[in-house]
Tab-separated table of C-alpha atoms and ligand atoms in Angstrom:
chain	number	residue	atom	x	y	z
A	1	MET	CA	84.023	-153.140	34.780
A	2	ASN	CA	81.305	-155.690	35.219
A	3	SER	CA	78.226	-156.100	33.096
A	4	ASP	CA	75.919	-154.200	35.457
A	5	GLU	CA	78.203	-151.195	35.508
A	6	PHE	CA	78.595	-151.381	31.752
A	7	ARG	CA	74.822	-151.337	31.361
A	8	ARG	CA	74.375	-148.428	33.774
A	9	HIS	CA	77.128	-146.263	32.271
A	10	GLY	CA	76.168	-147.269	28.763
A	11	HIS	CA	72.612	-146.057	29.204
A	12	ALA	CA	73.881	-142.832	30.754
A	13	PHE	CA	76.270	-142.337	27.845
A	14	VAL	CA	73.507	-142.816	25.310
A	15	ASP	CA	71.526	-140.161	27.162
A	16	TRP	CA	74.573	-137.915	27.058
A	17	MET	CA	75.029	-138.502	23.337
A	18	ALA	CA	71.367	-137.804	22.608
A	19	ASP	CA	71.568	-134.549	24.573
A	20	TYR	CA	74.825	-133.636	22.888
A	21	LEU	CA	73.400	-134.051	19.418
A	22	ASP	CA	70.234	-132.181	20.404
A	23	ASN	CA	72.115	-129.298	22.010
A	24	VAL	CA	75.365	-129.102	20.070
A	25	GLU	CA	74.401	-125.580	18.973
A	26	GLN	CA	75.085	-124.348	22.493
A	27	TYR	CA	78.819	-124.977	22.179
A	28	PRO	CA	81.256	-122.665	20.391
A	29	VAL	CA	81.799	-124.306	17.009
A	30	LYS	CA	85.558	-123.937	17.050
A	31	ALA	CA	87.395	-124.828	20.247
A	32	GLN	CA	88.235	-121.620	22.074
A	33	VAL	CA	91.463	-122.812	23.680
A	34	ALA	CA	95.168	-122.024	23.319
A	35	PRO	CA	97.794	-124.679	22.480
A	36	GLY	CA	98.771	-126.616	25.600
A	37	GLU	CA	95.699	-125.620	27.565
A	38	ILE	CA	94.179	-129.106	27.510
A	39	ALA	CA	97.456	-130.951	28.044
A	40	ALA	CA	98.131	-128.814	31.121
A	41	GLN	CA	95.038	-130.301	32.755
A	42	LEU	CA	96.136	-133.905	32.192
A	43	PRO	CA	98.489	-135.684	34.581
A	44	ALA	CA	101.985	-136.191	33.190
A	45	GLY	CA	101.985	-139.883	34.125
A	46	PRO	CA	99.476	-142.757	33.863
A	47	PRO	CA	97.276	-143.740	36.816
A	48	GLU	CA	98.704	-146.499	38.957
A	49	ARG	CA	95.362	-147.720	40.277
A	50	PRO	CA	92.048	-148.310	38.492
A	51	GLU	CA	89.878	-145.210	38.402
A	52	ASP	CA	86.161	-144.925	38.703
A	53	MET	CA	84.170	-144.480	35.477
A	54	ALA	CA	82.221	-141.602	37.022
A	55	GLU	CA	85.492	-139.812	37.613
A	56	ILE	CA	86.827	-140.545	34.128
A	57	PHE	CA	83.616	-139.348	32.561
A	58	GLY	CA	83.610	-136.236	34.758
A	59	ASP	CA	87.028	-135.347	33.340
A	60	PHE	CA	85.786	-135.995	29.837
A	61	GLU	CA	83.097	-133.365	30.358
A	62	ARG	CA	85.331	-130.946	32.256
A	63	ILE	CA	88.592	-131.168	30.286
A	64	ILE	CA	87.955	-132.751	26.916
A	65	VAL	CA	84.645	-131.287	25.762
A	66	PRO	CA	85.804	-127.651	26.106
A	67	GLY	CA	88.787	-128.518	23.925
A	68	LEU	CA	86.690	-129.906	21.086
A	69	THR	CA	85.753	-128.346	17.801
A	70	HIS	CA	82.174	-129.385	17.208
A	71	TRP	CA	82.041	-130.828	13.726
A	72	GLN	CA	78.364	-131.741	14.151
A	73	HIS	CA	77.434	-128.138	14.966
A	74	PRO	CA	74.964	-126.927	12.323
A	75	SER	CA	77.049	-123.740	11.944
A	76	PHE	CA	80.162	-125.688	11.004
A	77	PHE	CA	81.004	-124.268	7.556
A	78	ALA	CA	84.762	-124.910	7.600
A	79	TYR	CA	86.819	-127.315	5.433
A	80	PHE	CA	84.406	-129.908	4.152
A	81	PRO	CA	81.889	-131.513	6.495
A	82	ALA	CA	82.598	-134.733	8.384
A	83	ASN	CA	78.989	-135.242	9.244
A	84	ASN	CA	77.360	-138.050	11.181
A	85	SER	CA	73.816	-139.061	12.006
A	86	ARG	CA	72.074	-140.872	14.809
A	87	PRO	CA	71.725	-144.200	12.953
A	88	SER	CA	75.403	-144.082	12.093
A	89	VAL	CA	76.383	-143.487	15.720
A	90	LEU	CA	74.222	-146.406	16.841
A	91	ALA	CA	75.858	-148.711	14.327
A	92	GLU	CA	79.301	-147.531	15.430
A	93	MET	CA	78.403	-148.545	18.984
A	94	LEU	CA	77.476	-152.026	17.803
A	95	THR	CA	80.695	-152.218	15.807
A	96	ALA	CA	82.683	-151.427	18.930
A	97	ALA	CA	80.848	-154.051	20.963
A	98	LEU	CA	81.306	-156.720	18.306
A	99	GLY	CA	84.974	-155.854	17.952
A	100	THR	CA	85.053	-157.621	14.632
A	101	GLN	CA	88.297	-157.701	12.692
A	102	GLY	CA	87.229	-158.561	9.183
A	103	MET	CA	90.556	-159.057	7.444
A	104	ILE	CA	89.390	-162.168	5.608
A	105	TRP	CA	86.032	-163.642	4.808
A	106	GLU	CA	86.384	-166.350	7.420
A	107	THR	CA	87.047	-163.872	10.257
A	108	SER	CA	83.490	-162.589	9.809
A	109	PRO	CA	81.633	-163.640	6.699
A	110	ALA	CA	78.833	-161.175	7.441
A	111	ALA	CA	81.254	-158.239	7.550
A	112	THR	CA	82.638	-159.123	4.134
A	113	GLU	CA	79.333	-159.955	2.494
A	114	LEU	CA	77.507	-156.944	3.899
A	115	GLU	CA	80.313	-154.707	2.626
A	116	THR	CA	80.099	-156.176	-0.856
A	117	ARG	CA	76.356	-155.611	-0.843
A	118	VAL	CA	76.272	-152.050	0.533
A	119	MET	CA	79.089	-150.973	-1.773
A	120	ASP	CA	77.041	-152.205	-4.673
A	121	TRP	CA	74.041	-150.293	-3.321
A	122	LEU	CA	76.242	-147.202	-3.217
A	123	ARG	CA	77.335	-147.806	-6.795
A	124	GLN	CA	73.686	-147.834	-7.824
A	125	ILE	CA	72.813	-144.833	-5.652
A	126	LEU	CA	75.572	-142.744	-7.274
A	127	GLY	CA	74.612	-143.822	-10.781
A	128	LEU	CA	78.116	-145.067	-11.558
A	129	GLY	CA	76.804	-147.694	-13.929
A	130	ASP	CA	77.862	-151.305	-14.317
A	131	GLY	CA	81.353	-152.673	-14.106
A	132	TRP	CA	82.440	-151.172	-10.808
A	133	THR	CA	83.434	-153.024	-7.658
A	134	GLY	CA	83.667	-151.229	-4.335
A	135	VAL	CA	85.677	-151.627	-1.163
A	136	ILE	CA	85.633	-149.512	1.988
A	137	GLN	CA	88.901	-147.744	2.815
A	138	ASP	CA	89.582	-145.708	5.917
A	139	THR	CA	90.167	-142.438	4.064
A	140	ALA	CA	90.325	-140.993	0.573
A	141	SER	CA	94.060	-140.498	1.082
A	142	THR	CA	94.549	-144.234	1.479
A	143	ALA	CA	92.327	-144.944	-1.514
A	144	ILE	CA	94.430	-142.579	-3.632
A	145	LEU	CA	97.532	-144.453	-2.470
A	146	CYS	CA	95.903	-147.704	-3.601
A	147	ALA	CA	95.172	-146.140	-6.990
A	148	ILE	CA	98.725	-144.843	-7.410
A	149	LEU	CA	100.270	-148.155	-6.387
A	150	THR	CA	97.984	-150.117	-8.690
A	151	ALA	CA	98.781	-147.741	-11.545
A	152	ARG	CA	102.481	-148.088	-10.782
A	153	GLU	CA	102.270	-151.859	-10.938
A	154	ARG	CA	100.197	-151.873	-14.085
A	155	ALA	CA	102.623	-149.484	-15.795
A	156	THR	CA	105.559	-151.755	-14.953
A	157	ASN	CA	103.852	-155.085	-15.559
A	158	TYR	CA	103.754	-155.616	-11.763
A	159	GLY	CA	107.523	-155.297	-11.768
A	160	ILE	CA	108.258	-152.841	-8.988
A	161	ASN	CA	106.536	-155.024	-6.411
A	162	GLU	CA	108.952	-157.781	-7.421
A	163	ARG	CA	112.288	-156.145	-8.052
A	164	GLY	CA	112.012	-152.603	-6.729
A	165	PHE	CA	112.706	-149.547	-8.844
A	166	ARG	CA	115.186	-149.643	-11.684
A	167	ALA	CA	116.760	-146.727	-13.493
A	168	GLU	CA	114.278	-147.046	-16.351
A	169	ASP	CA	111.253	-146.912	-14.045
A	170	ARG	CA	110.866	-143.164	-14.186
A	171	LEU	CA	107.140	-142.945	-13.528
A	172	THR	CA	105.159	-139.730	-13.705
A	173	ALA	CA	101.811	-138.657	-12.261
A	174	TYR	CA	99.538	-135.795	-13.322
A	175	CYS	CA	97.114	-133.598	-11.451
A	176	SER	CA	96.640	-129.841	-11.073
A	177	GLY	CA	97.636	-127.223	-8.548
A	178	GLU	CA	94.076	-127.468	-7.205
A	179	THR	CA	94.345	-131.212	-6.522
A	180	HIS	CA	94.257	-132.291	-2.880
A	181	SER	CA	97.715	-132.638	-1.320
A	182	ALA	CA	97.019	-136.355	-0.742
A	183	THR	CA	98.045	-137.017	-4.345
A	184	GLU	CA	101.503	-135.523	-3.971
A	185	LYS	CA	101.970	-137.183	-0.587
A	186	ASN	CA	101.027	-140.576	-2.005
A	187	ALA	CA	103.179	-140.157	-5.115
A	188	LYS	CA	106.082	-139.614	-2.720
A	189	ILE	CA	105.172	-142.696	-0.695
A	190	ALA	CA	104.803	-144.765	-3.884
A	191	GLY	CA	108.324	-143.858	-4.955
A	192	PHE	CA	107.503	-141.573	-7.905
A	193	GLY	CA	109.261	-138.629	-6.285
A	194	ARG	CA	107.684	-135.230	-5.930
A	195	GLU	CA	109.594	-133.975	-8.967
A	196	ASN	CA	107.671	-136.409	-11.127
A	197	VAL	CA	104.245	-135.145	-10.155
A	198	ARG	CA	103.149	-132.719	-12.867
A	199	GLN	CA	100.764	-129.939	-12.009
A	200	ILE	CA	98.748	-129.215	-15.117
A	201	ALA	CA	97.389	-125.704	-15.650
A	202	VAL	CA	93.723	-125.032	-14.909
A	203	ASP	CA	91.170	-122.796	-16.601
A	204	ASP	CA	89.035	-120.041	-15.044
A	205	GLY	CA	86.774	-122.671	-13.504
A	206	PHE	CA	89.752	-124.343	-11.732
A	207	ALA	CA	89.539	-127.383	-14.052
A	208	ILE	CA	92.488	-129.113	-15.735
A	209	ILE	CA	93.018	-127.972	-19.336
A	210	PRO	CA	93.031	-131.284	-21.253
A	211	ALA	CA	95.320	-130.087	-24.062
A	212	GLU	CA	97.949	-129.095	-21.487
A	213	LEU	CA	97.680	-132.539	-19.940
A	214	GLU	CA	98.305	-134.269	-23.251
A	215	THR	CA	101.279	-132.005	-24.007
A	216	ALA	CA	102.836	-132.912	-20.660
A	217	ILE	CA	102.257	-136.640	-21.165
A	218	LYS	CA	103.830	-136.499	-24.638
A	219	ALA	CA	106.828	-134.561	-23.365
A	220	ASP	CA	107.436	-137.112	-20.614
A	221	LYS	CA	107.154	-140.003	-23.045
A	222	ALA	CA	109.590	-138.304	-25.410
A	223	ALA	CA	112.020	-137.911	-22.497
A	224	GLY	CA	111.857	-141.630	-21.728
A	225	ARG	CA	109.594	-141.396	-18.708
A	226	ARG	CA	106.498	-143.502	-18.128
A	227	PRO	CA	103.274	-141.628	-17.532
A	228	ALA	CA	101.441	-143.872	-15.060
A	229	ILE	CA	98.466	-142.050	-13.590
A	230	VAL	CA	96.269	-138.982	-13.852
A	231	VAL	CA	94.376	-137.954	-10.740
A	232	ALA	CA	91.339	-135.939	-11.771
A	233	SER	CA	89.294	-134.167	-9.118
A	234	LEU	CA	85.581	-133.670	-8.819
A	235	GLY	CA	85.188	-130.897	-6.271
A	236	THR	CA	88.619	-129.531	-5.372
A	237	THR	CA	89.155	-128.509	-1.761
A	238	GLY	CA	89.922	-124.865	-2.413
A	239	ALA	CA	87.280	-123.579	-4.754
A	240	GLY	CA	85.355	-126.665	-5.845
A	241	GLY	CA	86.754	-127.183	-9.331
A	242	PHE	CA	85.619	-130.101	-11.519
A	243	ASP	CA	88.073	-131.648	-13.949
A	244	PRO	CA	86.393	-132.736	-17.219
A	245	LEU	CA	86.483	-136.526	-17.169
A	246	ARG	CA	85.602	-137.214	-20.786
A	247	PRO	CA	88.473	-135.393	-22.538
A	248	ILE	CA	90.900	-136.406	-19.772
A	249	GLY	CA	89.724	-140.016	-20.054
A	250	GLU	CA	90.202	-140.010	-23.811
A	251	ILE	CA	93.781	-138.785	-23.350
A	252	CYS	CA	94.404	-141.497	-20.761
A	253	ARG	CA	93.066	-144.130	-23.145
A	254	ARG	CA	95.277	-142.888	-25.965
A	255	HIS	CA	98.392	-143.034	-23.829
A	256	ASP	CA	97.490	-146.036	-21.696
A	257	VAL	CA	97.544	-144.064	-18.445
A	258	TRP	CA	95.505	-144.947	-15.340
A	259	LEU	CA	92.754	-142.462	-14.552
A	260	HIS	CA	91.804	-142.053	-10.926
A	261	VAL	CA	88.979	-139.747	-9.836
A	262	ASP	CA	89.094	-138.047	-6.453
A	263	ALA	CA	85.534	-137.056	-5.608
A	264	ALA	CA	86.075	-137.220	-1.850
A	265	TRP	CA	83.582	-134.489	-1.085
A	266	ALA	CA	81.536	-133.979	-4.255
A	267	GLY	CA	80.826	-137.655	-4.855
A	268	SER	CA	77.974	-137.574	-2.344
A	269	ALA	CA	76.113	-135.163	-4.625
A	270	LEU	CA	75.840	-137.950	-7.196
A	271	VAL	CA	72.872	-139.200	-5.185
A	272	LEU	CA	71.085	-136.485	-7.155
A	273	PRO	CA	70.525	-137.490	-10.792
A	274	GLU	CA	70.709	-133.810	-11.803
A	275	GLN	CA	74.317	-133.644	-10.554
A	276	ARG	CA	75.572	-136.546	-12.638
A	277	TRP	CA	76.903	-134.145	-15.289
A	278	MET	CA	80.159	-134.380	-13.370
A	279	ILE	CA	80.690	-138.055	-14.236
A	280	ASP	CA	80.215	-137.653	-17.956
A	281	GLY	CA	83.050	-139.823	-19.314
A	282	ILE	CA	83.122	-142.167	-16.283
A	283	GLU	CA	83.489	-145.098	-18.692
A	284	HIS	CA	87.138	-144.049	-19.190
A	285	VAL	CA	87.894	-144.027	-15.458
A	286	ASP	CA	89.861	-146.819	-13.737
A	287	SER	CA	89.237	-145.937	-10.091
A	288	PHE	CA	87.006	-143.577	-8.153
A	289	VAL	CA	86.825	-142.528	-4.518
A	290	PHE	CA	84.354	-140.558	-2.436
A	291	ASN	CA	83.857	-140.211	1.298
A	292	PRO	CA	80.515	-141.116	2.848
A	293	HIS	CA	82.247	-139.747	5.961
A	294	LYS	CA	82.160	-136.264	4.512
A	295	TRP	CA	78.735	-135.523	3.194
A	296	LEU	CA	76.715	-138.731	3.465
A	297	PHE	CA	75.819	-138.818	7.174
A	298	THR	CA	78.198	-141.668	8.003
A	299	ASN	CA	80.601	-140.828	10.767
A	300	PHE	CA	84.323	-140.790	10.184
A	301	ASP	CA	85.883	-142.996	8.950
A	302	CYS	CA	84.344	-144.502	5.844
A	303	SER	CA	85.693	-143.959	2.358
A	304	ALA	CA	84.215	-145.687	-0.688
A	305	TYR	CA	86.745	-146.816	-3.282
A	306	PHE	CA	85.503	-148.202	-6.589
A	307	VAL	CA	87.611	-149.954	-9.183
A	308	ARG	CA	86.951	-151.332	-12.648
A	309	ASP	CA	89.443	-154.129	-12.338
A	310	PRO	CA	89.586	-155.636	-8.856
A	311	ASP	CA	92.188	-158.135	-10.076
A	312	ALA	CA	94.692	-155.352	-10.691
A	313	LEU	CA	94.105	-154.072	-7.156
A	314	ILE	CA	94.378	-157.530	-5.621
A	315	ARG	CA	97.446	-158.361	-7.661
A	316	THR	CA	99.098	-155.213	-6.329
A	317	PHE	CA	98.291	-155.877	-2.689
A	318	SER	CA	97.947	-159.606	-2.280
A	319	ILE	CA	100.616	-161.411	-0.336
A	320	LEU	CA	99.308	-164.873	-1.269
A	321	PRO	CA	99.008	-164.919	-5.056
A	322	GLU	CA	97.742	-168.498	-5.237
A	323	PHE	CA	94.766	-167.436	-3.196
A	324	LEU	CA	93.612	-165.021	-5.894
A	325	LYS	CA	92.024	-167.565	-8.119
A	326	HIS	CA	89.795	-168.503	-5.267
A	327	ALA	CA	88.619	-164.904	-4.903
A	328	GLU	CA	88.367	-164.452	-8.646
A	329	HIS	CA	86.010	-167.340	-8.930
A	330	GLY	CA	83.646	-165.506	-6.684
A	331	ARG	CA	83.622	-167.899	-3.811
A	332	ALA	CA	84.794	-165.505	-1.129
A	333	ILE	CA	86.434	-162.117	-0.890
A	334	ASP	CA	89.321	-161.423	1.449
A	335	TYR	CA	89.385	-157.662	1.776
A	336	ARG	CA	92.847	-157.650	3.326
A	337	ASP	CA	94.083	-157.944	-0.275
A	338	TRP	CA	92.233	-154.764	-1.298
A	339	HIS	CA	94.249	-152.199	0.620
A	340	VAL	CA	97.417	-151.377	2.520
A	341	GLN	CA	96.618	-152.627	6.013
A	342	LEU	CA	95.765	-156.141	7.082
A	343	GLY	CA	93.157	-155.619	9.797
A	344	ARG	CA	89.913	-153.799	9.159
A	345	ARG	CA	87.029	-152.398	11.133
A	346	PHE	CA	83.449	-153.386	10.369
A	347	ARG	CA	82.589	-150.091	8.678
A	348	ALA	CA	79.942	-151.511	6.379
A	349	LEU	CA	77.542	-151.773	9.303
A	350	LYS	CA	77.135	-148.019	9.769
A	351	LEU	CA	76.797	-147.491	6.048
A	352	TRP	CA	74.039	-150.096	5.960
A	353	PHE	CA	72.242	-148.419	8.860
A	354	VAL	CA	72.516	-145.007	7.211
A	355	LEU	CA	71.403	-146.121	3.746
A	356	ARG	CA	68.424	-147.956	5.189
A	357	SER	CA	67.290	-145.389	7.684
A	358	PHE	CA	67.586	-142.411	5.320
A	359	GLY	CA	66.597	-144.266	2.182
A	360	VAL	CA	67.741	-142.859	-1.135
A	361	SER	CA	65.019	-140.237	-0.964
A	362	GLY	CA	66.232	-139.062	2.441
A	363	LEU	CA	69.828	-138.776	1.239
A	364	ARG	CA	68.718	-136.822	-1.797
A	365	ALA	CA	66.579	-134.429	0.205
A	366	ARG	CA	69.402	-133.484	2.597
A	367	VAL	CA	72.095	-133.062	-0.018
A	368	ALA	CA	69.780	-131.065	-2.283
A	369	ALA	CA	68.861	-128.811	0.644
A	370	HIS	CA	72.527	-128.058	1.361
A	371	ILE	CA	73.138	-127.173	-2.272
A	372	ALA	CA	70.108	-124.876	-2.343
A	373	LEU	CA	71.251	-123.120	0.846
A	374	ALA	CA	74.698	-122.432	-0.614
A	375	ARG	CA	73.232	-121.079	-3.865
A	376	GLU	CA	70.888	-118.782	-2.006
A	377	LEU	CA	73.608	-117.373	0.237
A	378	ALA	CA	76.075	-116.872	-2.624
A	379	GLY	CA	73.321	-114.950	-4.421
A	380	GLN	CA	72.684	-112.778	-1.387
A	381	MET	CA	76.379	-111.987	-1.027
A	382	ALA	CA	76.768	-111.209	-4.714
A	383	ALA	CA	73.955	-108.655	-4.391
A	384	GLU	CA	75.858	-106.647	-1.752
A	385	PRO	CA	78.268	-104.019	-3.105
A	386	ASP	CA	80.958	-104.712	-0.506
A	387	PHE	CA	81.060	-108.521	-0.899
A	388	GLU	CA	82.658	-110.347	-3.778
A	389	ILE	CA	82.183	-113.958	-4.871
A	390	LEU	CA	85.611	-115.303	-5.846
A	391	ALA	CA	84.473	-118.843	-6.624
A	392	PRO	CA	80.803	-119.331	-7.501
A	393	ALA	CA	78.664	-121.894	-5.710
A	394	ARG	CA	79.562	-125.362	-6.949
A	395	LEU	CA	77.318	-127.801	-5.137
A	396	ALA	CA	77.359	-126.569	-1.511
A	397	LEU	CA	80.660	-124.639	-1.587
A	398	PHE	CA	81.589	-121.114	-2.610
A	399	CYS	CA	84.334	-118.617	-1.790
A	400	PHE	CA	83.912	-114.928	-1.068
A	401	ARG	CA	85.696	-111.927	0.302
A	402	TYR	CA	84.789	-108.654	1.875
A	403	HIS	CA	85.801	-105.799	-0.389
A	404	PRO	CA	84.576	-102.346	0.632
A	405	ALA	CA	84.372	-99.796	-2.163
A	406	ASP	CA	86.994	-97.469	-0.731
A	407	VAL	CA	89.722	-100.124	-0.485
A	408	ASP	CA	91.504	-101.409	-3.564
A	409	ASP	CA	94.916	-102.337	-2.296
A	410	GLU	CA	95.107	-106.162	-2.531
A	411	VAL	CA	97.311	-106.426	0.541
A	412	GLU	CA	94.828	-104.388	2.547
A	413	ILE	CA	91.861	-106.438	1.326
A	414	GLU	CA	93.646	-109.609	2.366
A	415	ARG	CA	94.361	-108.158	5.801
A	416	LEU	CA	90.699	-107.182	6.235
A	417	ASN	CA	89.562	-110.680	5.332
A	418	LYS	CA	92.045	-112.439	7.576
A	419	ARG	CA	90.870	-110.244	10.417
A	420	LEU	CA	87.231	-110.930	9.539
A	421	LEU	CA	87.812	-114.696	9.509
A	422	ARG	CA	89.572	-114.602	12.865
A	423	ALA	CA	86.815	-112.505	14.462
A	424	LEU	CA	84.100	-114.817	13.139
A	425	ASN	CA	85.825	-117.978	14.356
A	426	GLU	CA	86.606	-116.461	17.746
A	427	SER	CA	82.929	-115.602	18.170
A	428	GLY	CA	82.209	-119.335	18.454
A	429	ALA	CA	78.996	-118.791	16.510
A	430	LEU	CA	80.265	-120.311	13.281
A	431	TYR	CA	83.409	-121.775	11.798
A	432	LEU	CA	84.857	-120.958	8.385
A	433	THR	CA	88.222	-121.572	6.719
A	434	GLN	CA	90.179	-119.885	3.944
A	435	ALA	CA	91.525	-120.699	0.492
A	436	ILE	CA	93.664	-118.998	-2.117
A	437	VAL	CA	91.495	-118.568	-5.201
A	438	ALA	CA	93.360	-117.536	-8.357
A	439	GLY	CA	96.027	-115.943	-6.186
A	440	ARG	CA	93.591	-114.105	-3.912
A	441	TYR	CA	92.809	-114.769	-0.264
A	442	ALA	CA	89.230	-115.991	0.055
A	443	ILE	CA	86.915	-117.237	2.766
A	444	ARG	CA	85.265	-120.571	1.999
A	445	PHE	CA	81.638	-121.257	2.840
A	446	SER	CA	80.924	-124.986	2.839
A	447	ILE	CA	77.539	-126.391	3.864
A	448	GLY	CA	77.025	-130.054	4.689
A	449	GLN	CA	76.410	-130.658	8.353
A	450	THR	CA	73.498	-133.050	8.788
A	451	GLU	CA	71.307	-130.645	10.776
A	452	THR	CA	72.154	-127.347	9.057
A	453	GLN	CA	69.009	-125.402	8.250
A	454	HIS	CA	68.122	-122.136	6.592
A	455	ARG	CA	68.230	-120.236	9.869
A	456	HIS	CA	71.833	-121.295	10.584
A	457	VAL	CA	73.023	-120.098	7.202
A	458	GLN	CA	71.141	-116.826	7.479
A	459	ALA	CA	72.455	-116.214	11.004
A	460	ALA	CA	75.961	-116.792	9.680
A	461	TRP	CA	75.374	-114.281	6.889
A	462	ASP	CA	74.071	-111.663	9.345
A	463	ARG	CA	77.140	-112.103	11.473
A	464	ILE	CA	79.558	-112.022	8.536
A	465	ARG	CA	78.012	-108.794	7.234
A	466	ASP	CA	77.860	-107.101	10.616
A	467	THR	CA	81.349	-108.150	11.668
A	468	ALA	CA	82.880	-107.052	8.361
A	469	ARG	CA	81.145	-103.677	8.317
A	470	SER	CA	81.580	-102.825	11.975
A	471	GLY	CA	85.268	-103.783	11.711
A	472	SER	CA	85.711	-101.338	8.842
A	473	LYS	CA	83.859	-98.593	10.690
A	474	ARG	CA	85.890	-99.095	13.828
A	475	GLU	CA	89.140	-98.853	11.875
A	476	ALA	CA	87.956	-95.696	10.124
A	477	SER	CA	87.073	-94.006	13.412
A	478	GLU	CA	90.367	-95.088	14.987
A	479	GLU	CA	92.253	-93.524	12.080
A	480	ALA	CA	90.224	-90.288	12.270
B	1	PLP	C1	88.879	-134.437	2.072
B	1	PLP	C2	89.552	-134.701	0.784
B	1	PLP	C3	90.595	-135.624	0.677
B	1	PLP	C4	91.167	-136.335	1.869
B	1	PLP	O1	90.212	-137.102	2.495
B	1	PLP	P1	90.582	-138.090	3.681
B	1	PLP	O2	89.474	-139.078	3.673
B	1	PLP	O3	90.637	-137.270	4.916
B	1	PLP	O4	91.902	-138.699	3.379
B	1	PLP	C5	91.138	-135.859	-0.575
B	1	PLP	N1	90.665	-135.218	-1.658
B	1	PLP	C6	89.676	-134.314	-1.603
B	1	PLP	C7	89.192	-133.647	-2.849
B	1	PLP	C8	89.084	-134.029	-0.375
B	1	PLP	O5	88.083	-133.148	-0.314
């Protein structure tokens, strides 16, 4: 492709992207295709000869777009958001054109220095306080792996990196049954073994019970194991539970255990000073992650990992120990020593664009609006006799179920709700996912798409109510 063609197609693509973002509401939110349907339209072998961009793009529109789930649709209420924004998309285009690989300072000083700066802006925006250093990771999962590996090395005086595991290195990790599966996965990868991940009991609000945590740590110590890390969650994926950092942090201090905080989703709400209740006790925390690529208008991927002691992180990951002193003395940072992989994309650019073009006030306004929308809808549902709130609105997430008065068999209620969820998602008008809340099947309602407004949430509610009630009526008449 020559420069003229690049320019022509590029302009056309920007037009396409602008139209897409303007009109994304016209697509079904969840892809309405069966497994294999897209693959069947793709040739089994690669093209021998170069193909025309117009043809490639035509196939993108014809084959690919119908097989997409539209995460930027304002009626996307599934999982957690992975929202983007126009400034973020523009920066991502520049990143692609620059093709920067910022593994060390020298391979693009601006990439490294901008990252250091915007991560410190983020630290200030979240109100984390002093004494935190940030680095961009691809995902929260990877950041949690970094935390677990650093904790492992600290617990063994950096021994496992040197000599591998020994019989006495029986390390344990602690979380709850509500914790994201990334913790268990990473504990496996880090060599702890799944058996040595303790799931601590939670209270009615889905939060770890600190006394139970301390009992488990003491029992492991007494059995000759080494408690290495607690992963506390702010905003669990199922029902939005918040583990209490202060009492957990005090326990970690007492027993010299690393405390990592997974705030992948909820961390974005810290832009609002009134939501900082959740980081009470942050001074006891060793590492903290949240995803700007979830709820802070920065397109996937961009995960913000903050640590108290960058030296511990670097010591865990560095492959050139003599180089550390150089970094320590503040002359230059080589981010390749701050994570698992060597190469790294220039992700700081989109974060910089987003933070500047929204401004802190713009970020606050959007996040606060999402939270208010979720509260309002949860209140409306609670006021209806045939809807039940199973997990109250925490930030912009709550869980509910349909529960008509004449049905009290739990199995039947679950069946009704599974059918309701399927009907809603097949309508293409909105997209929701499920969770098990205290043993009961629930439908999650999660708000966080950049362009979601009051009318989208209210239209979703109308459809949920109508679909649930007409489904019940239809069944009743079929039985009669
Ligand atoms: C989304 C999420 C994760 C995983 O995030 P990735 O960036 O996709 O790895 C981990 N923990 C929690 C609480 C989450 O919500």
